[in-house]
Tab-separated table of C-alpha atoms in Angstrom:
chain	number	residue	atom	x	y	z
A	1	MET	CA	-34.257	20.416	12.100
A	2	SER	CA	-35.282	18.807	8.826
A	3	GLU	CA	-36.823	22.010	7.523
A	4	LEU	CA	-33.652	23.909	8.219
A	5	ILE	CA	-31.492	21.417	6.370
A	6	LEU	CA	-34.024	20.850	3.612
A	7	SER	CA	-34.152	24.560	2.907
A	8	PHE	CA	-30.611	24.313	1.573
A	9	LEU	CA	-30.959	20.948	-0.128
A	10	ILE	CA	-34.403	21.196	-1.667
A	11	GLY	CA	-34.634	21.564	-5.419
A	12	VAL	CA	-31.065	20.516	-6.121
A	13	THR	CA	-30.167	17.587	-8.352
A	14	ALA	CA	-29.645	14.196	-6.752
A	15	ASN	CA	-25.940	14.354	-7.503
A	16	LEU	CA	-25.571	17.737	-5.847
A	17	LEU	CA	-27.670	16.674	-2.881
A	18	PHE	CA	-25.575	13.548	-2.324
A	19	ASP	CA	-22.311	15.455	-2.593
A	20	SER	CA	-23.469	18.293	-0.348
A	21	ALA	CA	-24.847	15.953	2.278
A	22	TYR	CA	-21.747	13.782	2.170
A	23	TYR	CA	-19.494	16.781	2.671
A	24	ALA	CA	-21.652	18.296	5.416
A	25	ILE	CA	-21.439	14.994	7.296
A	26	ARG	CA	-17.669	14.964	6.812
A	27	LEU	CA	-17.393	18.451	8.324
A	28	ILE	CA	-19.545	17.472	11.303
A	29	LYS	CA	-17.545	14.300	11.905
A	30	HIS	CA	-14.221	16.109	11.718
A	31	ARG	CA	-15.401	19.192	13.560
A	32	SER	CA	-12.765	18.871	16.259
A	33	ARG	CA	-10.143	19.604	13.611
A	34	LEU	CA	-11.781	22.748	12.300
A	35	SER	CA	-10.848	26.073	13.811
A	36	ASP	CA	-13.662	28.244	15.057
A	37	GLY	CA	-14.720	31.018	12.722
A	38	LYS	CA	-13.550	29.314	9.569
A	39	LYS	CA	-14.030	26.026	7.867
A	40	LYS	CA	-10.937	25.040	6.029
A	41	SER	CA	-11.728	22.808	3.127
A	42	LEU	CA	-11.499	19.128	3.889
A	43	ILE	CA	-11.822	18.333	0.223
A	44	VAL	CA	-8.949	16.329	-1.163
A	45	LYS	CA	-7.732	17.825	-4.395
A	46	GLY	CA	-7.229	15.594	-7.397
A	47	LEU	CA	-9.785	12.943	-6.515
A	48	PRO	CA	-12.717	12.587	-8.932
A	49	SER	CA	-14.968	11.274	-6.178
A	50	GLU	CA	-14.628	14.382	-4.060
A	51	PRO	CA	-17.533	16.875	-3.848
A	52	SER	CA	-17.689	19.696	-6.385
A	53	PRO	CA	-17.101	23.348	-5.370
A	54	GLU	CA	-20.850	23.897	-5.724
A	55	ALA	CA	-21.569	21.028	-3.358
A	56	GLU	CA	-18.988	22.379	-0.927
A	57	GLN	CA	-20.752	25.755	-0.880
A	58	ILE	CA	-24.141	24.167	-0.206
A	59	ALA	CA	-22.645	22.029	2.570
A	60	LEU	CA	-21.156	25.124	4.174
A	61	LYS	CA	-24.572	26.803	4.076
A	62	VAL	CA	-26.061	23.747	5.794
A	63	ILE	CA	-23.381	23.948	8.471
A	64	ASP	CA	-23.871	27.687	8.927
A	65	GLY	CA	-27.607	27.084	9.331
A	66	ILE	CA	-26.999	24.403	11.931
A	67	GLU	CA	-24.601	26.638	13.853
A	68	ARG	CA	-27.123	29.459	13.893
A	69	ALA	CA	-29.933	27.155	14.971
A	70	GLU	CA	-27.861	25.690	17.794
A	71	GLY	CA	-26.123	28.907	18.814
A	72	VAL	CA	-22.727	27.221	18.882
A	73	THR	CA	-19.933	26.683	16.432
A	74	LEU	CA	-19.500	23.312	14.867
A	75	ARG	CA	-16.426	22.748	16.983
A	76	GLU	CA	-18.367	23.440	20.176
A	77	MET	CA	-21.239	21.154	19.284
A	78	SER	CA	-21.850	18.159	21.547
A	79	ASP	CA	-21.573	14.644	20.201
A	80	GLU	CA	-25.270	14.085	20.799
A	81	VAL	CA	-26.365	17.120	18.787
A	82	ALA	CA	-23.820	16.412	16.058
A	83	GLU	CA	-25.074	12.856	15.701
A	84	SER	CA	-28.671	14.017	15.466
A	85	TYR	CA	-27.731	16.249	12.521
A	86	ILE	CA	-25.770	13.456	10.861
A	87	ASN	CA	-28.903	11.331	11.128
A	88	GLU	CA	-31.050	14.090	9.659
A	89	ILE	CA	-28.756	14.717	6.721
A	90	ALA	CA	-28.260	11.013	6.006
A	91	ASP	CA	-32.023	10.457	6.110
A	92	ILE	CA	-32.500	13.076	3.404
A	93	VAL	CA	-30.060	11.177	1.163
A	94	ILE	CA	-31.754	7.861	1.889
A	95	GLN	CA	-35.250	9.213	1.263
A	96	ARG	CA	-34.228	10.913	-1.978
A	97	THR	CA	-32.581	7.733	-3.243
A	98	MET	CA	-35.572	5.578	-2.474
A	99	LYS	CA	-37.891	8.104	-4.128
A	100	ASP	CA	-35.780	8.416	-7.289
A	101	LEU	CA	-34.823	4.768	-7.707
A	102	GLN	CA	-37.940	3.014	-6.405
A	103	TYR	CA	-36.207	0.154	-4.703
A	104	ASP	CA	-37.265	-3.457	-5.243
A	105	LYS	CA	-37.970	-5.122	-1.903
A	106	LYS	CA	-38.061	-8.692	-3.174
A	107	ARG	CA	-34.860	-8.379	-5.183
A	108	GLY	CA	-33.139	-6.479	-2.382
A	109	GLN	CA	-33.919	-9.255	0.068
A	110	LYS	CA	-32.592	-11.880	-2.327
A	111	LEU	CA	-29.354	-9.951	-2.904
A	112	LEU	CA	-28.894	-9.304	0.772
A	113	GLU	CA	-29.246	-12.995	1.550
A	114	GLU	CA	-26.667	-13.776	-1.115
A	115	LEU	CA	-24.217	-11.318	0.390
A	116	ARG	CA	-24.801	-12.666	3.881
A	117	SER	CA	-23.767	-16.122	2.724
A	118	LEU	CA	-20.339	-14.830	1.715
A	119	GLU	CA	-17.124	-14.416	3.657
A	120	PRO	CA	-15.576	-12.662	5.429
A	121	GLY	CA	-17.649	-12.758	8.523
A	122	SER	CA	-20.926	-14.074	7.201
A	123	VAL	CA	-23.806	-12.544	9.117
A	124	LYS	CA	-25.787	-15.223	10.944
B	1	MET	CA	3.258	1.534	12.971
B	2	LEU	CA	5.896	3.857	11.520
B	3	ASN	CA	9.054	3.165	9.588
B	4	ARG	CA	11.019	6.298	10.407
B	5	LEU	CA	12.911	6.336	7.114
B	6	GLU	CA	10.221	5.481	4.629
B	7	GLY	CA	6.918	6.306	6.295
B	8	PRO	CA	4.279	3.947	7.628
B	9	ILE	CA	4.591	0.201	7.340
B	10	LEU	CA	0.884	-0.479	7.628
B	11	LEU	CA	-2.331	1.435	7.129
B	12	TYR	CA	-5.576	0.617	8.939
B	13	SER	CA	-9.187	1.255	8.059
B	14	THR	CA	-12.463	0.225	9.680
B	15	ASN	CA	-15.436	-0.284	7.400
B	16	THR	CA	-18.789	-1.978	7.614
B	17	TRP	CA	-19.478	-5.481	6.404
B	18	LEU	CA	-22.144	-4.125	4.054
B	19	ALA	CA	-19.812	-1.601	2.427
B	20	TYR	CA	-17.233	-4.339	1.969
B	21	GLN	CA	-19.687	-6.713	0.322
B	22	ILE	CA	-21.099	-4.079	-2.011
B	23	ALA	CA	-17.623	-3.161	-3.254
B	24	GLU	CA	-16.817	-6.827	-3.717
B	25	ARG	CA	-19.944	-7.543	-5.720
B	26	PHE	CA	-20.576	-4.352	-7.658
B	27	TYR	CA	-17.274	-2.463	-7.905
B	28	HIS	CA	-14.963	-5.167	-9.209
B	29	ARG	CA	-13.493	-5.781	-5.751
B	30	GLU	CA	-12.231	-2.194	-5.561
B	31	HIS	CA	-12.832	-0.462	-2.263
B	32	TYR	CA	-13.109	3.226	-1.337
B	33	ILE	CA	-11.568	3.817	2.074
B	34	TRP	CA	-10.229	6.328	4.546
B	35	CYS	CA	-7.170	5.004	6.353
B	36	VAL	CA	-4.509	5.998	8.857
B	37	PRO	CA	-1.068	4.675	9.848
B	38	TYR	CA	-2.160	3.393	13.263
B	39	PHE	CA	-4.868	1.187	14.688
B	40	ASP	CA	-5.347	2.733	18.095
B	41	PRO	CA	-3.935	6.226	18.802
B	42	ARG	CA	-3.938	5.411	22.510
B	43	SER	CA	-0.866	3.308	21.791
B	44	LEU	CA	1.014	6.364	20.520
B	45	SER	CA	2.016	7.811	23.908
B	46	VAL	CA	1.311	11.517	24.452
B	47	TYR	CA	0.791	12.220	20.763
B	48	HIS	CA	-2.550	10.453	20.734
B	49	ILE	CA	-4.182	13.591	22.105
B	50	THR	CA	-3.863	15.174	18.660
B	51	ILE	CA	-5.858	12.452	16.979
B	52	PRO	CA	-9.649	12.679	17.243
B	53	PRO	CA	-11.751	9.543	17.822
B	54	SER	CA	-13.390	10.037	14.427
B	55	SER	CA	-10.049	9.123	12.859
B	56	SER	CA	-9.216	6.118	15.014
B	57	PRO	CA	-9.873	2.727	13.401
B	58	ALA	CA	-10.024	1.209	16.892
B	59	GLU	CA	-12.627	3.724	18.044
B	60	ILE	CA	-14.692	3.356	14.879
B	61	TYR	CA	-14.547	-0.424	15.266
B	62	ARG	CA	-15.641	-0.235	18.912
B	63	ASP	CA	-18.491	2.169	18.105
B	64	LEU	CA	-19.864	0.019	15.293
B	65	TYR	CA	-19.412	-3.140	17.337
B	66	GLU	CA	-21.468	-1.618	20.152
B	67	VAL	CA	-24.151	-0.348	17.783
B	68	VAL	CA	-24.543	-3.837	16.328
B	69	ARG	CA	-24.448	-5.489	19.736
B	70	ARG	CA	-27.217	-3.195	20.985
B	71	GLY	CA	-29.183	-3.522	17.755
B	72	ASP	CA	-29.406	0.250	17.569
B	73	ARG	CA	-31.331	0.919	14.344
B	74	HIS	CA	-31.227	4.686	14.755
B	75	SER	CA	-27.501	5.060	15.184
B	76	ALA	CA	-25.859	7.977	13.371
B	77	LYS	CA	-23.030	5.590	12.484
B	78	ILE	CA	-25.437	3.440	10.492
B	79	SER	CA	-27.260	6.362	8.889
B	80	GLU	CA	-23.965	7.869	7.836
B	81	ASN	CA	-22.791	4.576	6.382
B	82	LYS	CA	-26.013	4.124	4.442
B	83	ALA	CA	-25.739	7.633	2.998
B	84	GLY	CA	-22.098	7.022	2.107
B	85	ILE	CA	-22.911	3.768	0.313
B	86	LEU	CA	-25.744	5.423	-1.626
B	87	ARG	CA	-23.618	8.396	-2.550
B	88	GLY	CA	-20.869	6.031	-3.656
B	89	ALA	CA	-23.294	4.075	-5.814
B	90	GLU	CA	-24.525	7.241	-7.464
B	91	PHE	CA	-20.928	8.268	-8.196
B	92	LYS	CA	-20.129	4.842	-9.644
B	93	ARG	CA	-23.206	4.981	-11.865
B	94	VAL	CA	-22.368	8.462	-13.139
B	95	SER	CA	-18.809	7.252	-13.758
B	96	GLY	CA	-20.083	4.342	-15.835
B	97	ILE	CA	-18.819	1.669	-13.451
B	98	ILE	CA	-22.288	0.352	-12.646
B	99	THR	CA	-25.631	0.558	-14.428
B	100	GLU	CA	-28.781	2.235	-13.153
B	101	ASP	CA	-30.213	-1.231	-12.437
B	102	GLU	CA	-27.170	-2.009	-10.297
B	103	GLU	CA	-27.533	1.295	-8.478
B	104	ARG	CA	-31.143	0.322	-7.780
B	105	ASP	CA	-29.953	-3.066	-6.511
B	106	ILE	CA	-27.569	-1.351	-4.106
B	107	ALA	CA	-30.323	1.001	-2.917
B	108	SER	CA	-32.604	-1.993	-2.366
B	109	ILE	CA	-29.934	-3.747	-0.324
B	110	VAL	CA	-29.296	-0.646	1.775
B	111	GLU	CA	-32.990	-0.074	2.369
B	112	LEU	CA	-33.474	-3.625	3.633
B	113	ALA	CA	-30.211	-3.984	5.541
B	114	GLU	CA	-30.452	-4.686	9.239
B	115	THR	CA	-28.235	-3.416	12.006
B	116	ARG	CA	-26.176	-6.615	11.988
B	117	ASP	CA	-25.158	-5.890	8.386
B	118	PHE	CA	-23.178	-2.910	9.600
B	119	LYS	CA	-20.796	-4.872	11.766
B	120	PRO	CA	-17.208	-3.611	11.575
B	121	LEU	CA	-14.346	-5.109	9.633
B	122	LEU	CA	-10.735	-4.019	9.984
B	123	TYR	CA	-8.646	-3.654	6.828
B	124	ILE	CA	-4.886	-3.932	7.174
B	125	ILE	CA	-2.971	-2.544	4.216
B	126	PRO	CA	0.783	-2.705	3.560
B	127	TYR	CA	1.797	0.871	2.797
B	128	ASN	CA	4.303	-0.066	0.116
B	129	LEU	CA	1.547	-1.662	-1.971
B	130	VAL	CA	-0.628	1.436	-2.000
B	131	SER	CA	1.763	4.372	-1.760
B	132	ASP	CA	0.864	5.375	-5.326
B	133	LEU	CA	-2.861	5.158	-4.634
B	134	ILE	CA	-3.176	7.257	-1.502
B	135	LYS	CA	-4.274	10.876	-1.277
B	136	GLU	CA	-3.681	12.812	1.892
B	137	VAL	CA	-6.542	14.549	3.670
B	138	SER	CA	-5.347	17.973	4.748
B	139	VAL	CA	-6.081	19.092	8.284
B	140	GLU	CA	-5.415	22.298	10.124
B	141	ASP	CA	-3.732	21.071	13.232
B	142	ARG	CA	-1.203	18.411	12.539
B	143	ALA	CA	0.969	18.138	15.615
B	144	HIS	CA	2.235	14.683	14.839
B	145	PRO	CA	3.032	12.893	11.565
B	146	LEU	CA	0.793	9.992	12.527
B	147	SER	CA	-2.220	12.268	12.618
B	148	VAL	CA	-2.284	12.128	8.820
B	149	GLU	CA	-5.290	10.553	7.104
B	150	TYR	CA	-5.498	9.156	3.610
B	151	ILE	CA	-8.210	8.392	1.081
B	152	ILE	CA	-7.839	5.519	-1.351
B	153	GLU	CA	-10.520	5.672	-4.022
B	154	CYS	CA	-9.949	2.289	-5.611
B	155	LEU	CA	-8.184	-0.158	-3.331
B	156	PRO	CA	-7.951	-3.598	-4.980
B	157	ARG	CA	-8.930	-6.433	-2.683
B	158	ARG	CA	-5.608	-8.190	-3.217
B	159	PHE	CA	-3.808	-5.295	-1.497
B	160	PHE	CA	-5.270	-5.752	1.984
B	161	ASP	CA	-6.284	-8.243	4.614
B	162	VAL	CA	-9.621	-8.182	6.434
B	163	ILE	CA	-9.971	-8.985	10.100
B	164	GLU	CA	-13.070	-9.376	12.218
B	165	PHE	CA	-12.744	-9.764	15.968
B	166	ASN	CA	-14.918	-9.697	19.053
B	167	ILE	CA	-14.498	-7.134	21.792
């Protein structure tokens, strides 16, 4: 599955990858609201944080690839299969971030402990 | 809950504890959320059949609660939330709201977060406080006015209450 998804996301900028992946996940999550045979845009106009048209096109290619690989439309896809693709796409975002930003384990642990000491609902 | 003359009275949104804390610490207490004018569509009589579980704050809360209870590290709910937080951080950095160092801090937190850090929190938002901030998510099949969903990009903390409860 990763190769299929990566084939559409490889070589793109981090920003475009994040936006495309984010929008592909949105389409998968809301698949029950999308008619078969077409994918009406779920992009909300007028919001700066929404994915760009270019990211939307890449996300649609990812979805088309998934549909072809599975032999079903997005709307027909089972929850189990849909969740496996969400995991795959999210993992690509996570891996790219960690590669680009080179996270700091020691500092991350310190910050996480600070957050856990705060309300609401401190994590024990 | 719906005020028939003026629209919803309250909006509801389920988010993870980690997303909440990151917005509080790094984004000036401004939160990005999806929200709807009901908590549990099963309380909306026959109309609930038009509202998918992915849009139900109650269902999202139950799912996350179960994931955390089971300690399921490979849950799609958690992966999706991590990706959303990272994408949000990248957007905030590009927008000049946070620095690259802060984006790295957020990535470090996400990388090290444990399942328990994704426990659900319920936001309850008075509609009249945010009516100018909401953007409607268009959908194809809207059979009932309560099936509407909204995005709020920058929801100030003072505009909502946060509830955590056990199931």
